[in-house]
Amino acid sequence: QAIEQLIRDSCEISMNSFKTENRIQNRSDGDGTDDPPPLLVGDETNKEMPYTQEATIRTHQKKLRRFIKLIDYIFLEAKMNMIVNSIEKLLNAIKIHNSGYEESQTVSYHNRKIKSGQCMLNVVADFIGTEVTYRPSRDQAKRLFEDCIAKAINLICSQHKQFLHSPKFEVYAKTNDYSDDPADEIINMQLLVKHDPNQKALVEQIGF
């Protein structure tokens, strides 16, 4: 909400500056003692020109609309990078544990490069006759981590909102002249993450 308010304030400041530079103001802004100034730069007729004013304001609203869209894309890219970096960090942690296990089979504890750290999974050993089985299995462990990743992605995507589609920026969103512009559609972040090649490659590497 703080970021949304900051963007809104920035748009309002920009719009007020634009109106001042172009002498766009309400006739009631004066003190009543003098004739109001021309409504637009170069206008000496001092006539009411509401349509001209609206068209001029609209040009700046379009610029602010593009500014808001840019912020939406920046936030989207940042969140997607955060997801990929988090999965990569998890994968590296798993690799370190795997390397530590492999080293423990042949190297004494004091000579190991990787010391045992915090446990990632509790493994239960079961006896079935003369055979020993372990839970979770490799495949089960892989699915556990994949499920954790999927839930984290769902949480991030479900909370993602585009500023341009917020009611607070409705006045700028309506300035689009192309109603069929695909860029105006609500971005499906979950679909983008799902098909992101970096994310898919990292998840496929998770294993034990």
PDB file of C-alpha atoms in Angstrom:
ATOM      1  CA  GLN A   1       0.000   0.000   0.000  1.00  0.00           C
ATOM      2  CA  ALA A   2       2.852   2.372   0.744  1.00  0.00           C
ATOM      3  CA  ILE A   3       4.313   1.792  -2.724  1.00  0.00           C
ATOM      4  CA  GLU A   4       0.916   2.234  -4.347  1.00  0.00           C
ATOM      5  CA  GLN A   5       0.434   5.518  -2.495  1.00  0.00           C
ATOM      6  CA  LEU A   6       3.926   6.657  -3.540  1.00  0.00           C
ATOM      7  CA  ILE A   7       3.116   5.979  -7.202  1.00  0.00           C
ATOM      8  CA  ARG A   8      -0.201   7.782  -6.858  1.00  0.00           C
ATOM      9  CA  ASP A   9       1.453  10.820  -5.268  1.00  0.00           C
ATOM     10  CA  SER A  10       4.086  10.877  -8.024  1.00  0.00           C
ATOM     11  CA  CYS A  11       1.373  10.846 -10.697  1.00  0.00           C
ATOM     12  CA  GLU A  12      -0.550  13.640  -8.999  1.00  0.00           C
ATOM     13  CA  ILE A  13       2.571  15.793  -8.641  1.00  0.00           C
ATOM     14  CA  SER A  14       3.431  15.226 -12.292  1.00  0.00           C
ATOM     15  CA  MET A  15      -0.101  16.052 -13.403  1.00  0.00           C
ATOM     16  CA  ASN A  16      -0.230  19.235 -11.305  1.00  0.00           C
ATOM     17  CA  SER A  17       3.102  20.351 -12.738  1.00  0.00           C
ATOM     18  CA  PHE A  18       1.850  19.642 -16.256  1.00  0.00           C
ATOM     19  CA  LYS A  19      -1.315  21.701 -15.642  1.00  0.00           C
ATOM     20  CA  THR A  20       0.712  24.581 -14.253  1.00  0.00           C
ATOM     21  CA  GLU A  21       3.127  24.588 -17.198  1.00  0.00           C
ATOM     22  CA  ASN A  22       0.225  24.542 -19.657  1.00  0.00           C
ATOM     23  CA  ARG A  23      -1.950  27.005 -17.708  1.00  0.00           C
ATOM     24  CA  ILE A  24      -4.685  24.463 -17.245  1.00  0.00           C
ATOM     25  CA  GLN A  25      -6.697  25.358 -14.176  1.00  0.00           C
ATOM     26  CA  ASN A  26     -10.196  25.904 -12.876  1.00  0.00           C
ATOM     27  CA  ARG A  27     -11.684  29.341 -13.361  1.00  0.00           C
ATOM     28  CA  SER A  28     -12.386  29.413  -9.637  1.00  0.00           C
ATOM     29  CA  ASP A  29      -8.694  29.240  -8.787  1.00  0.00           C
ATOM     30  CA  GLY A  30      -8.310  33.029  -8.862  1.00  0.00           C
ATOM     31  CA  ASP A  31      -9.104  35.430  -6.039  1.00  0.00           C
ATOM     32  CA  GLY A  32     -11.898  37.181  -7.964  1.00  0.00           C
ATOM     33  CA  THR A  33     -10.142  40.564  -8.214  1.00  0.00           C
ATOM     34  CA  ASP A  34      -8.457  40.035 -11.570  1.00  0.00           C
ATOM     35  CA  ASP A  35      -9.430  38.388 -14.803  1.00  0.00           C
ATOM     36  CA  PRO A  36      -8.436  34.765 -14.820  1.00  0.00           C
ATOM     37  CA  PRO A  37      -5.350  33.929 -16.862  1.00  0.00           C
ATOM     38  CA  PRO A  38      -5.659  32.224 -20.267  1.00  0.00           C
ATOM     39  CA  LEU A  39      -6.552  28.549 -19.994  1.00  0.00           C
ATOM     40  CA  LEU A  40      -3.805  27.441 -22.390  1.00  0.00           C
ATOM     41  CA  VAL A  41      -0.414  28.749 -23.439  1.00  0.00           C
ATOM     42  CA  GLY A  42      -0.859  31.046 -26.468  1.00  0.00           C
ATOM     43  CA  ASP A  43      -4.563  31.576 -25.880  1.00  0.00           C
ATOM     44  CA  GLU A  44      -5.496  35.265 -25.875  1.00  0.00           C
ATOM     45  CA  THR A  45      -9.242  34.842 -26.384  1.00  0.00           C
ATOM     46  CA  ASN A  46      -9.842  33.949 -22.740  1.00  0.00           C
ATOM     47  CA  LYS A  47     -12.663  31.639 -23.764  1.00  0.00           C
ATOM     48  CA  GLU A  48     -13.735  28.459 -22.069  1.00  0.00           C
ATOM     49  CA  MET A  49     -12.199  25.515 -23.920  1.00  0.00           C
ATOM     50  CA  PRO A  50     -13.147  22.402 -21.932  1.00  0.00           C
ATOM     51  CA  TYR A  51     -12.596  19.965 -24.822  1.00  0.00           C
ATOM     52  CA  THR A  52      -9.170  21.391 -25.600  1.00  0.00           C
ATOM     53  CA  GLN A  53      -8.219  21.179 -21.946  1.00  0.00           C
ATOM     54  CA  GLU A  54      -9.429  17.592 -21.683  1.00  0.00           C
ATOM     55  CA  ALA A  55      -7.477  16.596 -24.781  1.00  0.00           C
ATOM     56  CA  THR A  56      -4.336  18.247 -23.423  1.00  0.00           C
ATOM     57  CA  ILE A  57      -4.717  16.579 -20.020  1.00  0.00           C
ATOM     58  CA  ARG A  58      -5.347  13.275 -21.745  1.00  0.00           C
ATOM     59  CA  THR A  59      -1.963  13.394 -23.466  1.00  0.00           C
ATOM     60  CA  HIS A  60      -0.223  13.553 -20.090  1.00  0.00           C
ATOM     61  CA  GLN A  61      -2.479  10.906 -18.577  1.00  0.00           C
ATOM     62  CA  LYS A  62      -1.319   8.566 -21.341  1.00  0.00           C
ATOM     63  CA  LYS A  63       2.293   9.206 -20.350  1.00  0.00           C
ATOM     64  CA  LEU A  64       1.499   8.482 -16.715  1.00  0.00           C
ATOM     65  CA  ARG A  65      -0.338   5.343 -17.807  1.00  0.00           C
ATOM     66  CA  ARG A  66       2.848   4.104 -19.496  1.00  0.00           C
ATOM     67  CA  PHE A  67       4.795   5.014 -16.362  1.00  0.00           C
ATOM     68  CA  ILE A  68       2.474   2.860 -14.217  1.00  0.00           C
ATOM     69  CA  LYS A  69       2.716  -0.016 -16.698  1.00  0.00           C
ATOM     70  CA  LEU A  70       6.502   0.206 -16.534  1.00  0.00           C
ATOM     71  CA  ILE A  71       6.385  -0.098 -12.745  1.00  0.00           C
ATOM     72  CA  ASP A  72       4.102  -3.144 -13.119  1.00  0.00           C
ATOM     73  CA  TYR A  73       6.654  -4.815 -15.379  1.00  0.00           C
ATOM     74  CA  ILE A  74       9.523  -3.934 -13.025  1.00  0.00           C
ATOM     75  CA  PHE A  75       7.700  -5.521 -10.081  1.00  0.00           C
ATOM     76  CA  LEU A  76       6.804  -8.571 -12.152  1.00  0.00           C
ATOM     77  CA  GLU A  77      10.405  -9.058 -13.232  1.00  0.00           C
ATOM     78  CA  ALA A  78      11.652  -8.592  -9.666  1.00  0.00           C
ATOM     79  CA  LYS A  79       9.259 -11.218  -8.294  1.00  0.00           C
ATOM     80  CA  MET A  80      10.136 -13.707 -11.032  1.00  0.00           C
ATOM     81  CA  ASN A  81      13.843 -13.205 -10.321  1.00  0.00           C
ATOM     82  CA  MET A  82      13.158 -13.713  -6.619  1.00  0.00           C
ATOM     83  CA  ILE A  83      11.424 -17.027  -7.349  1.00  0.00           C
ATOM     84  CA  VAL A  84      14.256 -18.276  -9.554  1.00  0.00           C
ATOM     85  CA  ASN A  85      16.937 -17.158  -7.069  1.00  0.00           C
ATOM     86  CA  SER A  86      15.103 -18.846  -4.184  1.00  0.00           C
ATOM     87  CA  ILE A  87      14.840 -22.146  -6.079  1.00  0.00           C
ATOM     88  CA  GLU A  88      18.513 -21.885  -7.012  1.00  0.00           C
ATOM     89  CA  LYS A  89      19.420 -21.340  -3.346  1.00  0.00           C
ATOM     90  CA  LEU A  90      17.391 -24.408  -2.346  1.00  0.00           C
ATOM     91  CA  LEU A  91      19.051 -26.475  -5.073  1.00  0.00           C
ATOM     92  CA  ASN A  92      22.511 -25.407  -3.884  1.00  0.00           C
ATOM     93  CA  ALA A  93      21.625 -26.375  -0.308  1.00  0.00           C
ATOM     94  CA  ILE A  94      20.515 -29.821  -1.478  1.00  0.00           C
ATOM     95  CA  LYS A  95      23.716 -30.246  -3.484  1.00  0.00           C
ATOM     96  CA  ILE A  96      25.804 -29.383  -0.418  1.00  0.00           C
ATOM     97  CA  HIS A  97      23.934 -31.977   1.648  1.00  0.00           C
ATOM     98  CA  ASN A  98      24.368 -34.564  -1.086  1.00  0.00           C
ATOM     99  CA  SER A  99      28.075 -33.810  -1.338  1.00  0.00           C
ATOM    100  CA  GLY A 100      28.404 -34.053   2.431  1.00  0.00           C
ATOM    101  CA  TYR A 101      26.706 -37.451   2.436  1.00  0.00           C
ATOM    102  CA  GLU A 102      28.920 -38.791  -0.343  1.00  0.00           C
ATOM    103  CA  GLU A 103      32.025 -37.527   1.433  1.00  0.00           C
ATOM    104  CA  SER A 104      30.949 -39.086   4.730  1.00  0.00           C
ATOM    105  CA  GLN A 105      31.108 -42.530   3.142  1.00  0.00           C
ATOM    106  CA  THR A 106      34.872 -42.363   2.639  1.00  0.00           C
ATOM    107  CA  VAL A 107      36.287 -39.514   4.747  1.00  0.00           C
ATOM    108  CA  SER A 108      36.445 -39.224   8.515  1.00  0.00           C
ATOM    109  CA  TYR A 109      34.429 -36.438  10.128  1.00  0.00           C
ATOM    110  CA  HIS A 110      37.426 -34.273  11.092  1.00  0.00           C
ATOM    111  CA  ASN A 111      38.866 -34.426   7.565  1.00  0.00           C
ATOM    112  CA  ARG A 112      35.652 -33.642   5.742  1.00  0.00           C
ATOM    113  CA  LYS A 113      35.343 -30.443   3.722  1.00  0.00           C
ATOM    114  CA  ILE A 114      31.606 -30.312   4.398  1.00  0.00           C
ATOM    115  CA  LYS A 115      30.551 -30.704   8.019  1.00  0.00           C
ATOM    116  CA  SER A 116      27.084 -31.974   8.809  1.00  0.00           C
ATOM    117  CA  GLY A 117      24.650 -29.088   9.119  1.00  0.00           C
ATOM    118  CA  GLN A 118      21.005 -28.689   9.932  1.00  0.00           C
ATOM    119  CA  CYS A 119      18.864 -31.658   8.972  1.00  0.00           C
ATOM    120  CA  MET A 120      16.643 -31.071   5.930  1.00  0.00           C
ATOM    121  CA  LEU A 121      14.564 -34.255   6.171  1.00  0.00           C
ATOM    122  CA  ASN A 122      13.783 -36.837   8.806  1.00  0.00           C
ATOM    123  CA  VAL A 123      14.351 -40.247   7.287  1.00  0.00           C
ATOM    124  CA  VAL A 124      12.650 -43.274   8.859  1.00  0.00           C
ATOM    125  CA  ALA A 125      14.040 -46.769   8.377  1.00  0.00           C
ATOM    126  CA  ASP A 126      11.611 -49.691   8.235  1.00  0.00           C
ATOM    127  CA  PHE A 127      12.288 -53.395   8.236  1.00  0.00           C
ATOM    128  CA  ILE A 128      10.259 -55.584   5.911  1.00  0.00           C
ATOM    129  CA  GLY A 129      11.487 -59.081   6.577  1.00  0.00           C
ATOM    130  CA  THR A 130      15.190 -58.947   5.889  1.00  0.00           C
ATOM    131  CA  GLU A 131      14.982 -55.799   3.776  1.00  0.00           C
ATOM    132  CA  VAL A 132      15.436 -52.235   4.980  1.00  0.00           C
ATOM    133  CA  THR A 133      13.332 -49.496   3.418  1.00  0.00           C
ATOM    134  CA  TYR A 134      13.545 -45.755   3.960  1.00  0.00           C
ATOM    135  CA  ARG A 135      10.860 -43.104   4.098  1.00  0.00           C
ATOM    136  CA  PRO A 136      10.703 -40.781   2.331  1.00  0.00           C
ATOM    137  CA  SER A 137      12.231 -42.389  -0.737  1.00  0.00           C
ATOM    138  CA  ARG A 138      14.243 -40.390  -3.257  1.00  0.00           C
ATOM    139  CA  ASP A 139      11.195 -39.848  -5.434  1.00  0.00           C
ATOM    140  CA  GLN A 140       9.055 -38.886  -2.446  1.00  0.00           C
ATOM    141  CA  ALA A 141      11.692 -36.411  -1.242  1.00  0.00           C
ATOM    142  CA  LYS A 142      11.893 -34.867  -4.700  1.00  0.00           C
ATOM    143  CA  ARG A 143       8.109 -34.483  -4.795  1.00  0.00           C
ATOM    144  CA  LEU A 144       8.145 -32.923  -1.309  1.00  0.00           C
ATOM    145  CA  PHE A 145      10.506 -30.187  -2.434  1.00  0.00           C
ATOM    146  CA  GLU A 146       8.626 -29.690  -5.691  1.00  0.00           C
ATOM    147  CA  ASP A 147       5.402 -29.325  -3.706  1.00  0.00           C
ATOM    148  CA  CYS A 148       7.008 -26.735  -1.393  1.00  0.00           C
ATOM    149  CA  ILE A 149       8.209 -24.772  -4.420  1.00  0.00           C
ATOM    150  CA  ALA A 150       4.771 -24.926  -6.058  1.00  0.00           C
ATOM    151  CA  LYS A 151       3.046 -23.701  -2.873  1.00  0.00           C
ATOM    152  CA  ALA A 152       5.514 -20.823  -2.512  1.00  0.00           C
ATOM    153  CA  ILE A 153       4.962 -19.820  -6.149  1.00  0.00           C
ATOM    154  CA  ASN A 154       1.177 -19.997  -5.702  1.00  0.00           C
ATOM    155  CA  LEU A 155       1.400 -17.760  -2.638  1.00  0.00           C
ATOM    156  CA  ILE A 156       3.503 -15.136  -4.418  1.00  0.00           C
ATOM    157  CA  CYS A 157       1.354 -15.191  -7.556  1.00  0.00           C
ATOM    158  CA  SER A 158      -1.937 -15.040  -5.658  1.00  0.00           C
ATOM    159  CA  GLN A 159      -0.809 -11.863  -3.899  1.00  0.00           C
ATOM    160  CA  HIS A 160       0.541 -10.208  -7.041  1.00  0.00           C
ATOM    161  CA  LYS A 161      -1.449  -7.177  -8.187  1.00  0.00           C
ATOM    162  CA  GLN A 162      -1.002  -4.858 -11.127  1.00  0.00           C
ATOM    163  CA  PHE A 163      -1.073  -1.203 -10.184  1.00  0.00           C
ATOM    164  CA  LEU A 164      -2.702  -0.229 -13.481  1.00  0.00           C
ATOM    165  CA  HIS A 165      -5.772  -2.302 -12.619  1.00  0.00           C
ATOM    166  CA  SER A 166      -6.145  -0.730  -9.201  1.00  0.00           C
ATOM    167  CA  PRO A 167      -9.186   1.563  -8.776  1.00  0.00           C
ATOM    168  CA  LYS A 168      -6.796   4.282  -7.601  1.00  0.00           C
ATOM    169  CA  PHE A 169      -5.309   4.504 -11.105  1.00  0.00           C
ATOM    170  CA  GLU A 170      -8.562   4.146 -13.006  1.00  0.00           C
ATOM    171  CA  VAL A 171      -8.318   7.629 -14.503  1.00  0.00           C
ATOM    172  CA  TYR A 172      -5.038   6.666 -16.200  1.00  0.00           C
ATOM    173  CA  ALA A 173      -6.132   3.167 -17.240  1.00  0.00           C
ATOM    174  CA  LYS A 174      -9.077   4.613 -19.182  1.00  0.00           C
ATOM    175  CA  THR A 175      -6.836   6.723 -21.424  1.00  0.00           C
ATOM    176  CA  ASN A 176      -5.985   3.774 -23.658  1.00  0.00           C
ATOM    177  CA  ASP A 177      -7.172   4.352 -27.230  1.00  0.00           C
ATOM    178  CA  TYR A 178      -6.794   0.703 -28.201  1.00  0.00           C
ATOM    179  CA  SER A 179      -9.336  -1.445 -26.378  1.00  0.00           C
ATOM    180  CA  ASP A 180      -7.925  -4.611 -27.946  1.00  0.00           C
ATOM    181  CA  ASP A 181      -4.364  -3.910 -26.856  1.00  0.00           C
ATOM    182  CA  PRO A 182      -3.062  -7.255 -25.482  1.00  0.00           C
ATOM    183  CA  ALA A 183      -0.740  -5.368 -23.140  1.00  0.00           C
ATOM    184  CA  ASP A 184      -3.811  -4.218 -21.222  1.00  0.00           C
ATOM    185  CA  GLU A 185      -4.816  -7.730 -20.268  1.00  0.00           C
ATOM    186  CA  ILE A 186      -4.218  -8.843 -16.723  1.00  0.00           C
ATOM    187  CA  ILE A 187      -0.845 -10.585 -16.635  1.00  0.00           C
ATOM    188  CA  ASN A 188      -1.048 -14.211 -15.565  1.00  0.00           C
ATOM    189  CA  MET A 189       2.065 -14.326 -13.421  1.00  0.00           C
ATOM    190  CA  GLN A 190       1.584 -17.993 -12.506  1.00  0.00           C
ATOM    191  CA  LEU A 191       1.571 -18.952 -16.181  1.00  0.00           C
ATOM    192  CA  LEU A 192       4.709 -16.923 -16.830  1.00  0.00           C
ATOM    193  CA  VAL A 193       6.536 -18.600 -13.939  1.00  0.00           C
ATOM    194  CA  LYS A 194       5.351 -22.037 -14.999  1.00  0.00           C
ATOM    195  CA  HIS A 195       6.818 -21.626 -18.484  1.00  0.00           C
ATOM    196  CA  ASP A 196       9.944 -19.767 -17.400  1.00  0.00           C
ATOM    197  CA  PRO A 197      12.891 -21.852 -18.709  1.00  0.00           C
ATOM    198  CA  ASN A 198      15.170 -20.940 -15.797  1.00  0.00           C
ATOM    199  CA  GLN A 199      12.608 -22.010 -13.197  1.00  0.00           C
ATOM    200  CA  LYS A 200      11.842 -25.272 -15.027  1.00  0.00           C
ATOM    201  CA  ALA A 201      15.525 -26.150 -15.402  1.00  0.00           C
ATOM    202  CA  LEU A 202      16.232 -25.610 -11.699  1.00  0.00           C
ATOM    203  CA  VAL A 203      13.255 -27.682 -10.518  1.00  0.00           C
ATOM    204  CA  GLU A 204      14.293 -30.561 -12.795  1.00  0.00           C
ATOM    205  CA  GLN A 205      17.726 -30.612 -11.128  1.00  0.00           C
ATOM    206  CA  ILE A 206      16.330 -31.167  -7.646  1.00  0.00           C
ATOM    207  CA  GLY A 207      17.134 -34.684  -6.549  1.00  0.00           C
ATOM    208  CA  PHE A 208      18.966 -36.852  -4.055  1.00  0.00           C
TER     209      PHE A 208
END
